[in-house]
Amino acid sequence: MRERADAVVIGGGIMGASVAHFLVKLGYGEVVLVEKSRICGGSTQYSAAHVRQHYTNEVAIRLAVRAAEMFANDEEAFGGPTGFTRHGYMVIAPEEQADAIRQVVPVQQALGVRTEVLTVEEIAHRWPALALDGVALGCYEETSGYADPVLTVQTLVDTAKQRGLTVYEGCRVLGIHVERGRVSGVVTGDGEIATDVVVNATGPWGNEVGRMVGIEYPLRFSREHEAIFEAPADLGAFPVMSDAVQRLYFRHYGTGRVLVGEGWPKEPEPADPDRYDDGTDEEHLGRMVPKLVRRLPALAERLGEPGYGGAFVTGYSGIYDITEDWYPVVGEEEVEGYYSAFGGSGHCFKIGPTIGESLAHVIAGLEPPIDISSLSGRRFAEGRTFSSVWGPGNRA
Ligand SMILES: Cc1cc2nc3c(=O)[nH]c(=O)nc-3n(C[C@H](O)[C@H](O)[C@H](O)COP(=O)(O)OP(=O)(O)OC[C@H]3O[C@@H](n4cnc5c(N)ncnc54)[C@H](O)[C@@H]3O)c2cc1C
């Protein structure tokens, strides 16, 4: 194990991989990535990986617009594939929430999102596969889509390794040394590394690692379920869907398959990230499938049969690490040289790379492409928390 590094990034999910990738790209000396299990062995592996730009607040819109451009040009931006599929993204809302769309779409347009408000008739005309009962209004962004989360993280890490990143897998950080108010090293299960810069990108373990330097934020967990079903080849086109009417999301999963998950607001399902069962169950499937069929009636024939007509491919669950205002905690803390990059709150796959890029610039003392200072954890004490036109949750 290296005795010294210029920066140690803890956590090999989308956040850690992105910060490490961009630090190396900026030529920030010896960078080490330490991961207690395997690269992408945490919550990122379960991500639906929707890459959309529908957000309420400027910092998130800017991060998402830049991220969508990067995913669309992944070879150039990340040096390899991400599995990005440009299917577009659409939110559909009931009458009582239609104002959220009317309010936020002009803000997004002003910040460069190619998005438009659509009436129910326009949606039905463009995507006849969708049944739209209960829908009053929608908004559609054509440059969004979804990616492959594991492939994305692997690409970020592999290309950084080619430029000198050192990766230790199966290596847990057990402690962080602080001397006179600044970071001086990390203690791992395999030895110690002296360093002036530590990035805590440990997702649901963010507070466990934060406590090593005495910093902790309100963070709660929720177990989130997804399932994949076979679908008829002639199912028809539709974008990645956020259905605010039913609190459901669904999309194509490659060809001949669909992915479905439950959206917010809902009751959280508390879980211990170290010990939870990462499968799904009948209770969740039994809730999601009727809602999915309501929107995609062509699925009814098979999914309506006992055992979902044998169309169930797989189901799984991952953990959301939810902060007080559903926005991540990013930036330097009171301990000099110690940076947070966690608290993704169920929506930080897509903006992981742009958060990583800007945080790497901040660490290197350079002007970041996007001003991420509003994401600092100090916002909780200073009363600068974020809110969304949709209310609490990760829709925007
Ligand atoms: C079911 C589901 C669906 C989602 N869908 C979307 C979506 O469609 N779009 C979107 O943008 N976002 C989505 N998200 C959210 C997004 O996936 C997460 O915000 C993001 O992946 C979190 O990444 P991370 O790097 O912060 O955490 P993680 O991926 O959990 O990575 C943290 C890593 O730190 C490691 N670690 C922890 N403690 C230590 C230690 N002491 N020493 C060393 N290593 C340690 C862990 O092993 C882990 O690998 C979804 C999330 C889930 C669960």
mmCIF file of N, CA, C and O in Angstrom, residues 11-14 35-47 149-150 153 201-205 273-274 276 278 316-321:
data_model
loop_
_atom_site.group_PDB
_atom_site.id
_atom_site.type_symbol
_atom_site.label_atom_id
_atom_site.label_comp_id
_atom_site.label_asym_id
_atom_site.label_seq_id
_atom_site.Cartn_x
_atom_site.Cartn_y
_atom_site.Cartn_z
ATOM 1 N N GLY A 11 -14.645 5.471 -1.260
ATOM 2 C CA GLY A 11 -15.918 5.084 -1.871
ATOM 3 C C GLY A 11 -15.838 4.973 -3.381
ATOM 4 O O GLY A 11 -15.514 5.941 -4.063
ATOM 5 N N GLY A 12 -16.134 3.788 -3.895
ATOM 6 C CA GLY A 12 -16.020 3.533 -5.339
ATOM 7 C C GLY A 12 -17.361 3.455 -6.037
ATOM 8 O O GLY A 12 -17.556 2.661 -6.949
ATOM 9 N N GLY A 13 -18.340 4.304 -5.621
ATOM 10 C CA GLY A 13 -19.598 4.448 -6.364
ATOM 11 C C GLY A 13 -19.456 5.580 -7.367
ATOM 12 O O GLY A 13 -18.340 6.047 -7.647
ATOM 13 N N ILE A 14 -20.591 6.085 -7.875
ATOM 14 C CA ILE A 14 -20.519 7.126 -8.907
ATOM 15 C C ILE A 14 -19.836 8.388 -8.379
ATOM 16 O O ILE A 14 -19.073 9.037 -9.106
ATOM 17 N N GLU A 35 -11.951 1.429 -1.591
ATOM 18 C CA GLU A 35 -13.324 0.907 -1.620
ATOM 19 C C GLU A 35 -13.388 -0.359 -0.750
ATOM 20 O O GLU A 35 -12.608 -1.286 -0.959
ATOM 21 N N LYS A 36 -14.337 -0.385 0.190
ATOM 22 C CA LYS A 36 -14.361 -1.503 1.147
ATOM 23 C C LYS A 36 -14.849 -2.807 0.510
ATOM 24 O O LYS A 36 -14.497 -3.884 0.963
ATOM 25 N N SER A 37 -15.682 -2.718 -0.522
ATOM 26 C CA SER A 37 -16.093 -3.968 -1.178
ATOM 27 C C SER A 37 -15.440 -4.017 -2.555
ATOM 28 O O SER A 37 -14.243 -4.261 -2.664
ATOM 29 N N ARG A 38 -16.216 -3.781 -3.608
ATOM 30 C CA ARG A 38 -15.634 -3.745 -4.949
ATOM 31 C C ARG A 38 -16.144 -2.490 -5.646
ATOM 32 O O ARG A 38 -17.128 -1.891 -5.214
ATOM 33 N N ILE A 39 -15.477 -2.096 -6.719
ATOM 34 C CA ILE A 39 -15.910 -0.914 -7.459
ATOM 35 C C ILE A 39 -17.380 -1.084 -7.843
ATOM 36 O O ILE A 39 -17.777 -2.125 -8.373
ATOM 37 N N CYS A 40 -18.169 -0.088 -7.534
ATOM 38 C CA CYS A 40 -19.624 -0.076 -7.762
ATOM 39 C C CYS A 40 -20.338 -1.185 -6.979
ATOM 40 O O CYS A 40 -21.346 -1.726 -7.439
ATOM 41 N N GLY A 41 -19.831 -1.466 -5.808
ATOM 42 C CA GLY A 41 -20.460 -2.482 -4.961
ATOM 43 C C GLY A 41 -21.490 -1.906 -4.000
ATOM 44 O O GLY A 41 -22.086 -2.635 -3.210
ATOM 45 N N GLY A 42 -21.735 -0.587 -4.047
ATOM 46 C CA GLY A 42 -22.693 0.051 -3.134
ATOM 47 C C GLY A 42 -24.010 0.372 -3.833
ATOM 48 O O GLY A 42 -24.448 -0.365 -4.724
ATOM 49 N N SER A 43 -24.623 1.491 -3.448
ATOM 50 C CA SER A 43 -25.978 1.767 -3.938
ATOM 51 C C SER A 43 -26.038 2.057 -5.432
ATOM 52 O O SER A 43 -27.066 1.825 -6.075
ATOM 53 N N THR A 44 -24.941 2.548 -6.024
ATOM 54 C CA THR A 44 -24.967 2.898 -7.451
ATOM 55 C C THR A 44 -25.348 1.705 -8.331
ATOM 56 O O THR A 44 -26.018 1.868 -9.351
ATOM 57 N N GLN A 45 -24.940 0.503 -7.936
ATOM 58 C CA GLN A 45 -25.204 -0.662 -8.800
ATOM 59 C C GLN A 45 -26.710 -0.898 -9.006
ATOM 60 O O GLN A 45 -27.104 -1.544 -9.967
ATOM 61 N N TYR A 46 -27.542 -0.404 -8.090
ATOM 62 C CA TYR A 46 -28.989 -0.645 -8.196
ATOM 63 C C TYR A 46 -29.719 0.504 -8.895
ATOM 64 O O TYR A 46 -30.944 0.481 -9.009
ATOM 65 N N SER A 47 -28.972 1.521 -9.294
ATOM 66 C CA SER A 47 -29.612 2.742 -9.792
ATOM 67 C C SER A 47 -30.370 2.500 -11.090
ATOM 68 O O SER A 47 -29.904 1.782 -11.970
ATOM 69 N N PRO A 149 -25.367 2.050 -14.907
ATOM 70 C CA PRO A 149 -24.592 2.605 -13.786
ATOM 71 C C PRO A 149 -23.256 1.898 -13.550
ATOM 72 O O PRO A 149 -22.250 2.547 -13.264
ATOM 73 N N VAL A 150 -23.263 0.585 -13.678
ATOM 74 C CA VAL A 150 -22.032 -0.169 -13.394
ATOM 75 C C VAL A 150 -20.988 0.111 -14.474
ATOM 76 O O VAL A 150 -19.803 0.361 -14.175
ATOM 77 N N VAL A 153 -19.447 3.655 -13.959
ATOM 78 C CA VAL A 153 -18.438 3.733 -12.888
ATOM 79 C C VAL A 153 -17.156 3.021 -13.336
ATOM 80 O O VAL A 153 -16.042 3.519 -13.124
ATOM 81 N N ALA A 201 -16.837 9.941 -0.068
ATOM 82 C CA ALA A 201 -17.841 9.658 -1.111
ATOM 83 C C ALA A 201 -18.455 8.293 -0.825
ATOM 84 O O ALA A 201 -18.508 7.426 -1.697
ATOM 85 N N THR A 202 -18.900 8.117 0.420
ATOM 86 C CA THR A 202 -19.311 6.774 0.842
ATOM 87 C C THR A 202 -20.834 6.592 0.871
ATOM 88 O O THR A 202 -21.331 5.652 1.495
ATOM 89 N N GLY A 203 -21.572 7.450 0.181
ATOM 90 C CA GLY A 203 -23.015 7.238 0.026
ATOM 91 C C GLY A 203 -23.704 6.996 1.355
ATOM 92 O O GLY A 203 -23.596 7.805 2.283
ATOM 93 N N PRO A 204 -24.412 5.870 1.478
ATOM 94 C CA PRO A 204 -25.141 5.598 2.722
ATOM 95 C C PRO A 204 -24.237 5.474 3.959
ATOM 96 O O PRO A 204 -24.740 5.506 5.080
ATOM 97 N N TRP A 205 -22.951 5.358 3.743
ATOM 98 C CA TRP A 205 -22.017 5.276 4.878
ATOM 99 C C TRP A 205 -21.391 6.645 5.160
ATOM 100 O O TRP A 205 -20.431 6.762 5.917
ATOM 101 N N PRO A 273 -27.914 -0.255 5.600
ATOM 102 C CA PRO A 273 -27.195 -0.500 4.337
ATOM 103 C C PRO A 273 -26.240 -1.685 4.400
ATOM 104 O O PRO A 273 -25.896 -2.250 3.361
ATOM 105 N N ASP A 274 -25.807 -2.080 5.581
ATOM 106 C CA ASP A 274 -24.879 -3.217 5.694
ATOM 107 C C ASP A 274 -25.585 -4.559 5.761
ATOM 108 O O ASP A 274 -24.974 -5.597 5.524
ATOM 109 N N TYR A 276 -29.299 -5.163 4.856
ATOM 110 C CA TYR A 276 -30.633 -5.339 4.276
ATOM 111 C C TYR A 276 -30.621 -6.409 3.175
ATOM 112 O O TYR A 276 -29.564 -6.738 2.618
ATOM 113 N N ASP A 278 -31.208 -7.321 -0.491
ATOM 114 C CA ASP A 278 -31.242 -6.503 -1.706
ATOM 115 C C ASP A 278 -32.144 -7.085 -2.798
ATOM 116 O O ASP A 278 -32.062 -6.679 -3.957
ATOM 117 N N TYR A 316 -34.897 -6.154 -7.468
ATOM 118 C CA TYR A 316 -33.820 -5.887 -6.503
ATOM 119 C C TYR A 316 -34.154 -4.623 -5.740
ATOM 120 O O TYR A 316 -35.124 -3.914 -6.063
ATOM 121 N N SER A 317 -33.355 -4.316 -4.722
ATOM 122 C CA SER A 317 -33.574 -3.080 -3.969
ATOM 123 C C SER A 317 -32.241 -2.468 -3.572
ATOM 124 O O SER A 317 -31.284 -3.180 -3.261
ATOM 125 N N GLY A 318 -32.199 -1.136 -3.616
ATOM 126 C CA GLY A 318 -31.006 -0.383 -3.212
ATOM 127 C C GLY A 318 -31.398 0.645 -2.167
ATOM 128 O O GLY A 318 -32.583 0.849 -1.898
ATOM 129 N N ILE A 319 -30.387 1.276 -1.603
ATOM 130 C CA ILE A 319 -30.640 2.225 -0.509
ATOM 131 C C ILE A 319 -30.516 3.672 -0.991
ATOM 132 O O ILE A 319 -29.523 4.037 -1.613
ATOM 133 N N TYR A 320 -31.510 4.486 -0.684
ATOM 134 C CA TYR A 320 -31.388 5.937 -0.837
ATOM 135 C C TYR A 320 -30.765 6.481 0.453
ATOM 136 O O TYR A 320 -31.228 6.138 1.547
ATOM 137 N N ASP A 321 -29.758 7.349 0.322
ATOM 138 C CA ASP A 321 -29.209 8.071 1.484
ATOM 139 C C ASP A 321 -29.765 9.488 1.407
ATOM 140 O O ASP A 321 -29.315 10.312 0.621
#
